[in-house]
PDB file of C-alpha atoms in Angstrom:
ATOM      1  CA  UNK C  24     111.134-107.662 -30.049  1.00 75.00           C
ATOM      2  CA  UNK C  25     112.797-108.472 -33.429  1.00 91.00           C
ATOM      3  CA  UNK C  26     110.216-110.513 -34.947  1.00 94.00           C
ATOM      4  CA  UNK C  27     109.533-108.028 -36.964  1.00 95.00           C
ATOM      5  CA  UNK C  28     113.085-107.171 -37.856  1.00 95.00           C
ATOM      6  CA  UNK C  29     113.998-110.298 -38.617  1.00 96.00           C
ATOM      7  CA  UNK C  30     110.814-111.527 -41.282  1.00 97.00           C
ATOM      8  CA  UNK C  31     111.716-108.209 -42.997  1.00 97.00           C
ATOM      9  CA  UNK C  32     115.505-108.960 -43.499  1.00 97.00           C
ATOM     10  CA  UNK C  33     114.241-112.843 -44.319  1.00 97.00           C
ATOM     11  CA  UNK C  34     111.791-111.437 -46.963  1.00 98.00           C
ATOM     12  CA  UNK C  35     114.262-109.391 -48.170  1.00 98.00           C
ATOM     13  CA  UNK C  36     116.978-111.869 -48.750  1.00 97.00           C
ATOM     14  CA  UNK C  37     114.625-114.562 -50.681  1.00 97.00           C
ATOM     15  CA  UNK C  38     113.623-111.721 -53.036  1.00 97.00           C
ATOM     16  CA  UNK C  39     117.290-110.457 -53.194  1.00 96.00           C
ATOM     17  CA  UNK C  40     118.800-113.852 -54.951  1.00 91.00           C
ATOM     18  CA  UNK C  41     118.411-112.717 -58.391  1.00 80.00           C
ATOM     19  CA  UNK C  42     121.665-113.374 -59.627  1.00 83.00           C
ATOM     20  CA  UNK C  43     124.713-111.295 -58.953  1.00 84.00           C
ATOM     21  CA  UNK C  44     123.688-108.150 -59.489  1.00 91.00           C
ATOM     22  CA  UNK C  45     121.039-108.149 -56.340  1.00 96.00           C
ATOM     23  CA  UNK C  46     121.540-106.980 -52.778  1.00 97.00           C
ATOM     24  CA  UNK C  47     123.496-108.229 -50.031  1.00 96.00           C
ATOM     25  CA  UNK C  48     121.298-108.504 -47.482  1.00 97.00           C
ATOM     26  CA  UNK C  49     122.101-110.863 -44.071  1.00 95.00           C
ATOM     27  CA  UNK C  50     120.970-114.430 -43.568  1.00 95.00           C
ATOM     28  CA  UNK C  51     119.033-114.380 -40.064  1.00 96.00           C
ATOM     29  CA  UNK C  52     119.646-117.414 -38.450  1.00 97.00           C
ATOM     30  CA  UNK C  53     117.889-117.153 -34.982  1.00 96.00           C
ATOM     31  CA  UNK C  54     115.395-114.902 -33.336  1.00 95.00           C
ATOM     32  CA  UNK C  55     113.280-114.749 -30.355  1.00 93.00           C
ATOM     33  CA  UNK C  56     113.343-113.427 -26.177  1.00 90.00           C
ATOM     34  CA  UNK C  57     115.476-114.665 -23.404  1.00 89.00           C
ATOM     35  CA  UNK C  58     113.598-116.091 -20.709  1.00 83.00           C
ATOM     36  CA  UNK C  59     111.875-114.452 -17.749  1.00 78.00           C
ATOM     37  CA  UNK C  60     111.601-111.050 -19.976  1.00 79.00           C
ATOM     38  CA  UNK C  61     115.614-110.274 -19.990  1.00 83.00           C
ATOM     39  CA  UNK C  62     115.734-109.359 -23.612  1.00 91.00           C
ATOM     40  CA  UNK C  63     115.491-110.389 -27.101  1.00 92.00           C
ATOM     41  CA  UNK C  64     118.485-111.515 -29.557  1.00 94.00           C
ATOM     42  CA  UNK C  65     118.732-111.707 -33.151  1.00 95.00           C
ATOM     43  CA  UNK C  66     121.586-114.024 -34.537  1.00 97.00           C
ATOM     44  CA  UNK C  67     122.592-112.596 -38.574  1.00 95.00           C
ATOM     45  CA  UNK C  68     125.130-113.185 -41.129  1.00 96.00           C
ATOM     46  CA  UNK C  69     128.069-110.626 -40.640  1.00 96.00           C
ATOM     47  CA  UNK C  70     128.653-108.470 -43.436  1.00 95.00           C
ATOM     48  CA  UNK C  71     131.704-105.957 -43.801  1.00 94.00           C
ATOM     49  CA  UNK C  72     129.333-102.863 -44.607  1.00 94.00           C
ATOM     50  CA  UNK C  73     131.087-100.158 -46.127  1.00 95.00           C
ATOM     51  CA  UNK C  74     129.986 -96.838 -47.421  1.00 93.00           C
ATOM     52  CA  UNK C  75     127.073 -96.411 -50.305  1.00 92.00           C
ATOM     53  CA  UNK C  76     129.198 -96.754 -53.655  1.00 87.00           C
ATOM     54  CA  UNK C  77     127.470 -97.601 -56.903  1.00 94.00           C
ATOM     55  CA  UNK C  78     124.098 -95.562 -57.533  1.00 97.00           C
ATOM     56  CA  UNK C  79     123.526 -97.527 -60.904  1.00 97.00           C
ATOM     57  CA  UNK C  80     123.864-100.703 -59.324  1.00 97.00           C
ATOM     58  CA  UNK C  81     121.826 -99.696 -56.644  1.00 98.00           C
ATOM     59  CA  UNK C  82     119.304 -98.743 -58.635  1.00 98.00           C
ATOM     60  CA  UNK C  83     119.158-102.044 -60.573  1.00 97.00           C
ATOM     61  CA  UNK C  84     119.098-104.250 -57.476  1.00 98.00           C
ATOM     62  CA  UNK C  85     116.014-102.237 -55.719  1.00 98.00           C
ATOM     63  CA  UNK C  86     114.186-102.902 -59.178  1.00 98.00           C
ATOM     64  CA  UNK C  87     114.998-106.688 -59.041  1.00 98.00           C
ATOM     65  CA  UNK C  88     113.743-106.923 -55.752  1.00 98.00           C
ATOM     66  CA  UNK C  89     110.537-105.171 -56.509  1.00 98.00           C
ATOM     67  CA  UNK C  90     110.218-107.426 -59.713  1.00 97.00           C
ATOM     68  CA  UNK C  91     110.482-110.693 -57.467  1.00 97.00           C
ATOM     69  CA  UNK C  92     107.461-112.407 -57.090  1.00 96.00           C
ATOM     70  CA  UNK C  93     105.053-112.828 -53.933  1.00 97.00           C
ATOM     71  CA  UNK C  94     106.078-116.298 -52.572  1.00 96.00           C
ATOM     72  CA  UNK C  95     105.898-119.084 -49.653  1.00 97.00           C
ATOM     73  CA  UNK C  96     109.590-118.786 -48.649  1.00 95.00           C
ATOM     74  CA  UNK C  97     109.065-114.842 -48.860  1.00 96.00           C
ATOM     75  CA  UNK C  98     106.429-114.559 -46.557  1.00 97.00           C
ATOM     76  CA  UNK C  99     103.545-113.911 -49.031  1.00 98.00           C
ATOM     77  CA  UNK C 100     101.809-116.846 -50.508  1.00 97.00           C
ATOM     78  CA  UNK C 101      98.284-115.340 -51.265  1.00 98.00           C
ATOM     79  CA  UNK C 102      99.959-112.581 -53.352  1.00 98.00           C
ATOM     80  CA  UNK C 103      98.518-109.823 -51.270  1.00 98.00           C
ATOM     81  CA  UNK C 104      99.304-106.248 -49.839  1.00 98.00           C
ATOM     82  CA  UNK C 105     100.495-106.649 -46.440  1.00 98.00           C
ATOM     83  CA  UNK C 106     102.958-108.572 -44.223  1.00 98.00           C
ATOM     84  CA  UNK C 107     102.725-111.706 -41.866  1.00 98.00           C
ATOM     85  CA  UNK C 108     103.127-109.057 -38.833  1.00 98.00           C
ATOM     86  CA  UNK C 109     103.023-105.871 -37.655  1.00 98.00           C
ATOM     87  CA  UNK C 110     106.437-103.842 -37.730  1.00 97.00           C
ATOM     88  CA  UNK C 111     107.240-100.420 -36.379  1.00 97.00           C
ATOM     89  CA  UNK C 112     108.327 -97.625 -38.759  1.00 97.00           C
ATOM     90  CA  UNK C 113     111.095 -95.551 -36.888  1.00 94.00           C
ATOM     91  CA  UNK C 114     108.729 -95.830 -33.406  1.00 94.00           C
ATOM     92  CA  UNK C 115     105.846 -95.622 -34.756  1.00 97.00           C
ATOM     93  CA  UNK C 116     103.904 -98.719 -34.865  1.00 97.00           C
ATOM     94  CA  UNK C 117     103.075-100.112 -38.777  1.00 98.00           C
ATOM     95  CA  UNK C 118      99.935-101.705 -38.926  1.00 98.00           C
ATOM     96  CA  UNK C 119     100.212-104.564 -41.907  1.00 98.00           C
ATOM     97  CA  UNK C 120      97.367-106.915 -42.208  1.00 98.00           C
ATOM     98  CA  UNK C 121      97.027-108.788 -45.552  1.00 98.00           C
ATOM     99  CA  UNK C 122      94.486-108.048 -47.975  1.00 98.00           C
ATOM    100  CA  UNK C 123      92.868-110.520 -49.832  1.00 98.00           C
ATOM    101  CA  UNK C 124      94.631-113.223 -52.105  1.00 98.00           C
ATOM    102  CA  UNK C 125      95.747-112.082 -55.578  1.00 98.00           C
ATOM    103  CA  UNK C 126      95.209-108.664 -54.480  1.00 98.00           C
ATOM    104  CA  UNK C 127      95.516-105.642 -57.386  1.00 98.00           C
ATOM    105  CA  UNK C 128      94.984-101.898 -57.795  1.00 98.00           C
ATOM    106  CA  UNK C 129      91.784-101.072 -55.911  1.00 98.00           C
ATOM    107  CA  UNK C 130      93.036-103.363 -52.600  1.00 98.00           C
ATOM    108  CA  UNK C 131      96.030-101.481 -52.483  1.00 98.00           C
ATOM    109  CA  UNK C 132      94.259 -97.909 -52.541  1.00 98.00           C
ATOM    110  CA  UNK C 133      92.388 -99.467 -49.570  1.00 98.00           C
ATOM    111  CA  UNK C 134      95.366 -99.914 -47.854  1.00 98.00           C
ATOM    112  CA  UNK C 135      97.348 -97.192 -48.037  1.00 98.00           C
ATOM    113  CA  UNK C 136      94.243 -95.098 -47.286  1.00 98.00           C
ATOM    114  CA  UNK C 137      93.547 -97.099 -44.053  1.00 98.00           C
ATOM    115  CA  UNK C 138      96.795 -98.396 -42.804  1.00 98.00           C
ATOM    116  CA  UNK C 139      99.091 -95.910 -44.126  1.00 98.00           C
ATOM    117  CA  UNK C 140      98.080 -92.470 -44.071  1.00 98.00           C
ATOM    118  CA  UNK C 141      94.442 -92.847 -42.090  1.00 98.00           C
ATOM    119  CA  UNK C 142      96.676 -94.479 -39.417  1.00 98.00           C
ATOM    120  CA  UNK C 143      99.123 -91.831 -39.229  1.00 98.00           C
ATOM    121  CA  UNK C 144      96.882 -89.259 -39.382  1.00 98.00           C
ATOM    122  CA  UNK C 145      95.022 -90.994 -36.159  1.00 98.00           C
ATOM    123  CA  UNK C 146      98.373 -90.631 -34.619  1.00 98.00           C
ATOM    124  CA  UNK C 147      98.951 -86.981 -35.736  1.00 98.00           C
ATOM    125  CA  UNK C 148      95.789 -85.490 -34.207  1.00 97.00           C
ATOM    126  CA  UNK C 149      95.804 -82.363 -37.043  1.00 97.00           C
ATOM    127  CA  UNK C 150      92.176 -81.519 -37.516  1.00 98.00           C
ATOM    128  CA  UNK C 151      93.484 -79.559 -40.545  1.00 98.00           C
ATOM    129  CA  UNK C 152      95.157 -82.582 -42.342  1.00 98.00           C
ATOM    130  CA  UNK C 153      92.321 -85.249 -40.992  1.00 98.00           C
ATOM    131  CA  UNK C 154      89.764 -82.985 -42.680  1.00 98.00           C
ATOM    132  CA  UNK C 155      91.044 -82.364 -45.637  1.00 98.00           C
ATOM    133  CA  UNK C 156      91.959 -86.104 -46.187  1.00 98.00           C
ATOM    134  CA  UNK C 157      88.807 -87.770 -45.205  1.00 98.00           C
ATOM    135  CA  UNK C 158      86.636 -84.888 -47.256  1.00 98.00           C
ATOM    136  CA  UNK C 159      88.401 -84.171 -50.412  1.00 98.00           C
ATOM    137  CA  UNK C 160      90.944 -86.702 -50.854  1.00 98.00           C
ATOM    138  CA  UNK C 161      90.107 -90.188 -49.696  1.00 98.00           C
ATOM    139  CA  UNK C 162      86.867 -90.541 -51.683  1.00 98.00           C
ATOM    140  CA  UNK C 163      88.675 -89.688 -54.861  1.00 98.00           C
ATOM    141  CA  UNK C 164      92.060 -91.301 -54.263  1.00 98.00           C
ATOM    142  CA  UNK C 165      90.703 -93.874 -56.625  1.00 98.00           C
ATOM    143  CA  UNK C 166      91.311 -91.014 -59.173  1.00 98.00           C
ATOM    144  CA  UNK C 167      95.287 -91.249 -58.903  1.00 98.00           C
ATOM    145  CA  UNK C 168      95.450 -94.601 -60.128  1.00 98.00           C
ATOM    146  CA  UNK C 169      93.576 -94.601 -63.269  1.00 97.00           C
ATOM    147  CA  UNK C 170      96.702 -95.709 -64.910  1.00 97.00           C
ATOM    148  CA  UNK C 171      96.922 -99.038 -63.061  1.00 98.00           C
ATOM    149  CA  UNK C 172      94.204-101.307 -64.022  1.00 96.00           C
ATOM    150  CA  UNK C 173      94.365-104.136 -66.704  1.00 96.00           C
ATOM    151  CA  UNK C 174      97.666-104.901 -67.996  1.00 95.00           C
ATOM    152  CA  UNK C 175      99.345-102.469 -65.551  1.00 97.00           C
ATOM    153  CA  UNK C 176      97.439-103.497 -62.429  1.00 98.00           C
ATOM    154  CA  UNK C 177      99.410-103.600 -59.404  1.00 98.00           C
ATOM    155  CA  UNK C 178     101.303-106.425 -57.856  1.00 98.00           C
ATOM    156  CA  UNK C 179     102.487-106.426 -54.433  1.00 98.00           C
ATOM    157  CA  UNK C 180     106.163-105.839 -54.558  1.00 98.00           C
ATOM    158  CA  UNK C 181     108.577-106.502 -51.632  1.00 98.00           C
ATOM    159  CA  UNK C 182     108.947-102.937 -50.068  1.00 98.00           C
ATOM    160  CA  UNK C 183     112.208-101.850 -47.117  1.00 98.00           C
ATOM    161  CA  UNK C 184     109.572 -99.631 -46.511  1.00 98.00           C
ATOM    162  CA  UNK C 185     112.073 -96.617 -44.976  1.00 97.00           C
ATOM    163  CA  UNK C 186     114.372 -95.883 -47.199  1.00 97.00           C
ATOM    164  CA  UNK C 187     116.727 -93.240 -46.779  1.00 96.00           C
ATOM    165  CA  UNK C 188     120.294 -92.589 -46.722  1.00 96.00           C
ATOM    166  CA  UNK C 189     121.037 -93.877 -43.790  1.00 95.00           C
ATOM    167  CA  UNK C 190     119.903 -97.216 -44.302  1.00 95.00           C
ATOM    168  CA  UNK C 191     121.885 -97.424 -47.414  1.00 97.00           C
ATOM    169  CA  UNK C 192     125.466 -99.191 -47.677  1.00 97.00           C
ATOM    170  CA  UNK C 193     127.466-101.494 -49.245  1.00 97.00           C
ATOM    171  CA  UNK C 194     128.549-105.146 -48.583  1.00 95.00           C
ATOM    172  CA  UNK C 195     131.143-107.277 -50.429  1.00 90.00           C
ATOM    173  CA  UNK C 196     131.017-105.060 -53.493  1.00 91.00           C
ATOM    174  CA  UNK C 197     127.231-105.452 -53.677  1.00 95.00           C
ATOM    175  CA  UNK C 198     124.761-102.490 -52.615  1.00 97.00           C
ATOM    176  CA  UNK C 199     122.893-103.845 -49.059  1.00 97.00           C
ATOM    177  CA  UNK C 200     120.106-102.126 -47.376  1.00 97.00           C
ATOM    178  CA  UNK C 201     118.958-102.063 -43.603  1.00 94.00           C
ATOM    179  CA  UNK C 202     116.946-101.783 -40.933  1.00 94.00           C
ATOM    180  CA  UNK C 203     113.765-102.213 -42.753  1.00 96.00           C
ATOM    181  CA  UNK C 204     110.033-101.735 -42.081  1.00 97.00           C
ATOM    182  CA  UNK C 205     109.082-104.233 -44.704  1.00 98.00           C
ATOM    183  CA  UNK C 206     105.707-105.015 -45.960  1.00 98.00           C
ATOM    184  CA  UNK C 207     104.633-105.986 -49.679  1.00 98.00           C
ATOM    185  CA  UNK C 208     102.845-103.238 -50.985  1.00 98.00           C
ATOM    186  CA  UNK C 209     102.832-101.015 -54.420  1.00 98.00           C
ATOM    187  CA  UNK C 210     106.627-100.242 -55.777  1.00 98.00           C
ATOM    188  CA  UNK C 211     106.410 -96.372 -56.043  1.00 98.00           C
ATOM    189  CA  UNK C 212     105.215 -96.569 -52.474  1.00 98.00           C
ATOM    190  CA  UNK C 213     109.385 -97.195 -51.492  1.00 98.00           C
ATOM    191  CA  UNK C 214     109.999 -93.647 -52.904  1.00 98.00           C
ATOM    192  CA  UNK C 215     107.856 -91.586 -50.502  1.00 97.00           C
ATOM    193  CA  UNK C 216     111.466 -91.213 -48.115  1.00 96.00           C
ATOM    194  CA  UNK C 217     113.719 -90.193 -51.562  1.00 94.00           C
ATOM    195  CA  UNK C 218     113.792 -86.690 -50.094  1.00 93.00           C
ATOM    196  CA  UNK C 219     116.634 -87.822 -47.486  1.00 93.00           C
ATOM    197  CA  UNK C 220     117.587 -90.642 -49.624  1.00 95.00           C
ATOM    198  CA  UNK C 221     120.304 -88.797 -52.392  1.00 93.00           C
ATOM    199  CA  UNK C 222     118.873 -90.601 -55.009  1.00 95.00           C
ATOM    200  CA  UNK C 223     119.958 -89.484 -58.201  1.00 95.00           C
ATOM    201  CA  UNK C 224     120.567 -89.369 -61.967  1.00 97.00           C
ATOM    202  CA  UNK C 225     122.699 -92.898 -61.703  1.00 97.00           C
ATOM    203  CA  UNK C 226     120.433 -94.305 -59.115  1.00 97.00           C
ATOM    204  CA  UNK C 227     117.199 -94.116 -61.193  1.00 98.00           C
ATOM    205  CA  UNK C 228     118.809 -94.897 -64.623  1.00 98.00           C
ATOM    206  CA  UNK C 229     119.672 -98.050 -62.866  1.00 98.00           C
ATOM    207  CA  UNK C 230     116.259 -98.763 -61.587  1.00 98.00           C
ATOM    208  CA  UNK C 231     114.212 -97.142 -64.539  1.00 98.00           C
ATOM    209  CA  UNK C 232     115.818 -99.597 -67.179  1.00 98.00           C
ATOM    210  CA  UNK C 233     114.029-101.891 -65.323  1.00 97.00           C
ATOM    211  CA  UNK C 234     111.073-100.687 -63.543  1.00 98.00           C
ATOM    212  CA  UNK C 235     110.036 -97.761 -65.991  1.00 97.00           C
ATOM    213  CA  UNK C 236     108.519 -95.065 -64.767  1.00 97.00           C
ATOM    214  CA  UNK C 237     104.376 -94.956 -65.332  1.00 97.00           C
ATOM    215  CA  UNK C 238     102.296 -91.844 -66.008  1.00 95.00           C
ATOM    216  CA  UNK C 239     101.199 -91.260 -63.121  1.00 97.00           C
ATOM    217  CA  UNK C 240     104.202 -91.441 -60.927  1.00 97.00           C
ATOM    218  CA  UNK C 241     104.110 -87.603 -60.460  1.00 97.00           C
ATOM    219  CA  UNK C 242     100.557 -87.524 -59.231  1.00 97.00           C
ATOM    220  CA  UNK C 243     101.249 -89.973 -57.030  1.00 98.00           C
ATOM    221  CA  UNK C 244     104.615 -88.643 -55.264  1.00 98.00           C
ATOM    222  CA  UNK C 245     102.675 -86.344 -53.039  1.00 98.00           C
ATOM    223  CA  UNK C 246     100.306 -89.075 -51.485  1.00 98.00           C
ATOM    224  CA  UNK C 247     103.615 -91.429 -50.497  1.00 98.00           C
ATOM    225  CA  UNK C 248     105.845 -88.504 -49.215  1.00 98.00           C
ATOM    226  CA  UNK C 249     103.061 -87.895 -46.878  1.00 98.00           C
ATOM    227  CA  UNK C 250     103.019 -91.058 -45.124  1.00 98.00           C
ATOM    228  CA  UNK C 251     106.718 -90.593 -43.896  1.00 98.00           C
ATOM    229  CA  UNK C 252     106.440 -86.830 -43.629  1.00 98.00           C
ATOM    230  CA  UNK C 253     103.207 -87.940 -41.052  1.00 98.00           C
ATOM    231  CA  UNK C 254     105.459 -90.480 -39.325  1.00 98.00           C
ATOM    232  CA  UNK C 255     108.145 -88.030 -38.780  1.00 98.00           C
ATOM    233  CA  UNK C 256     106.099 -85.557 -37.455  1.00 98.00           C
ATOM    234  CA  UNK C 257     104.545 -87.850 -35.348  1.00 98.00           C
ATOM    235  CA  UNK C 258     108.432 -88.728 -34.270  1.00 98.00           C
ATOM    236  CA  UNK C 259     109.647 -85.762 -34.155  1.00 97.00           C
ATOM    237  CA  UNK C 260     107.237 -82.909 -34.318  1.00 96.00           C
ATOM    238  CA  UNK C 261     108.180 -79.616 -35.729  1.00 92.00           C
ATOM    239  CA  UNK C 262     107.748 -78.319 -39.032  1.00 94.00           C
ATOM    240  CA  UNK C 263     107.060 -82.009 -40.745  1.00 97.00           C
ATOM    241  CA  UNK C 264     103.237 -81.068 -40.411  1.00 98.00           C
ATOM    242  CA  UNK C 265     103.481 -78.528 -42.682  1.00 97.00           C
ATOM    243  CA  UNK C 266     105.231 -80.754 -44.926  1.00 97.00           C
ATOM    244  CA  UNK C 267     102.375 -83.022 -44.805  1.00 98.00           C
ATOM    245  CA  UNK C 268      99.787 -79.893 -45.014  1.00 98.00           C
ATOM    246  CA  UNK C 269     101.162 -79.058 -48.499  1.00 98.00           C
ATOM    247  CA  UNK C 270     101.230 -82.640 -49.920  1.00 98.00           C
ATOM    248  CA  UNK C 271      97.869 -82.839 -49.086  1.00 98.00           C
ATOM    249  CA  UNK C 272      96.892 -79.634 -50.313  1.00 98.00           C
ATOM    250  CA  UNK C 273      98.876 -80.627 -53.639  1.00 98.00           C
ATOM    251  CA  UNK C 274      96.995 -83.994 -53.490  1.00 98.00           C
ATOM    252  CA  UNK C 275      93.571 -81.704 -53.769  1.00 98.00           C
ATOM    253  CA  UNK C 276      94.554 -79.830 -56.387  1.00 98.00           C
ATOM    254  CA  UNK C 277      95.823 -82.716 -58.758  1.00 97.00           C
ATOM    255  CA  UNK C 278      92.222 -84.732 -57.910  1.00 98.00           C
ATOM    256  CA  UNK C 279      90.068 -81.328 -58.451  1.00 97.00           C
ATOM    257  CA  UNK C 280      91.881 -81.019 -61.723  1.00 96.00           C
ATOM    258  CA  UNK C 281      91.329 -84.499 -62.972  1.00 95.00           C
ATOM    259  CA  UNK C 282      87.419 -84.076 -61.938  1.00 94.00           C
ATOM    260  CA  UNK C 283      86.994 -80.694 -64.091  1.00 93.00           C
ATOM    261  CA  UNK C 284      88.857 -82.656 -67.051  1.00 90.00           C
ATOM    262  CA  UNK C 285      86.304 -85.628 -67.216  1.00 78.00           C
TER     263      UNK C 285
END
């Protein structure tokens, strides 16, 4: 049951010992299921959380964790989009399988269009937002990501994958993080939650001085808020798939625009 749980906070820690200014995330020490089906256990490092306190800091020690590279002892020695297992979002179940070694720009487009929002839109049902995805969006998502090739290809970066206020805290001084759904994946990607996240002026100065932001970020927003606005409706129901309508909608209208302009 924490398999899952446990690689994320693992993957998280080796890419989190950047020096002093990282995040304080938990050693795992032991996983796995008591016998005969009686439950799982997952034996951590106890940290003294406290409250979030220092956006700026914050901000810096997501960006170092995103710069870390893909590595053995973090779970990612091929360098590709992915993790070593499935996870669960929330409930929802987060399909991760790894793309191929040294994987770039056009294998993470793959991705995210398969196992991110194709998947939740499976889940979702909405002939509405399946239409409009698989007819006017998917074909040209390459189109968002014009940006990213050559120099400025992307990497996979380590990703907590759900990122929202909740989740954030303190530990020792040092911002920490939680209850991940971790995979390695593009670093813009661990925005798509921001609008329950408080993230703001401090936060980004932080992690802009050392991720900055590239020109496309704004085109992009839309497609990674949809994911989680997907997931929640598929949680939760209600009024998050009309969240996810407009996104998409918005998503159309930026990729008609950049077709009339060629």
């Amino acid at each position: 049951m924490f398999l899952g749980e446990a690689l994320g906070l693992q993957a998280m820690y080796e890419c989190s010992q950047q020096g002093e200014d990282s995040l304080r995330i938990p050693k795992v020490y032991h996983y796995g299921d008591y016998s005969e089906g009686k439950g799982s256990l997952i034996i951590m490092e106890y940290l003294n959380l406290a409250g979030r306190s220092d956006d700026l800091a914050l901000g810096k020690a997501m960006a170092k964790m995103h710069l870390a590279p893909a590595t053995e002892k973090a779970g990612n020695p091929d360098k590709a989009f992915g993790f070593p297992v499935d996870n669960t979002i929330g409930g929802t179940p987060q399909p991760n399988p790894w793309t191929k070694p040294n994987s770039g720009t056009q294998e993470w487009i793959e991705f995210f269009r398969d196992h991110r929002i194709g998947h939740q839109l499976n889940l979702a049902g909405d002939s509405y937002c399946s239409n409009l995805w698989e007819n006017d969006i998917a074909p040209r998502l390459h189109l968002l990501f014009e940006d990213l090739h050559g120099e400025k290809e992307i990497k996979p970066s380590l990703l907590h994958g759900d990122l929202w206020s909740g989740n954030i805290g303190s530990a020792d001084g040092k911002p920490s993080i939680f209850d991940p759904a971790t995979y390695f994946g593009h670093h813009e990607a661990e925005w798509g939650m921001d609008w329950c996240a408080g993230l703001g002026k401090s936060f980004w100065d932080g992690y802009t001085s050392l991720i900055p932001k590239d020109e496309g970020f704004l085109d992009r927003k839309p497609l990674y808020d949809c994911y989680h606005q997907l997931n929640h409706y598929n949680l939760f129901g209600g009024g998050y798939i009309g969240s996810a309508r407009g996104h998409l909608e918005n998503l159309k209208k930026k990729l008609d625009a950049k077709e009339k302009a060629k």
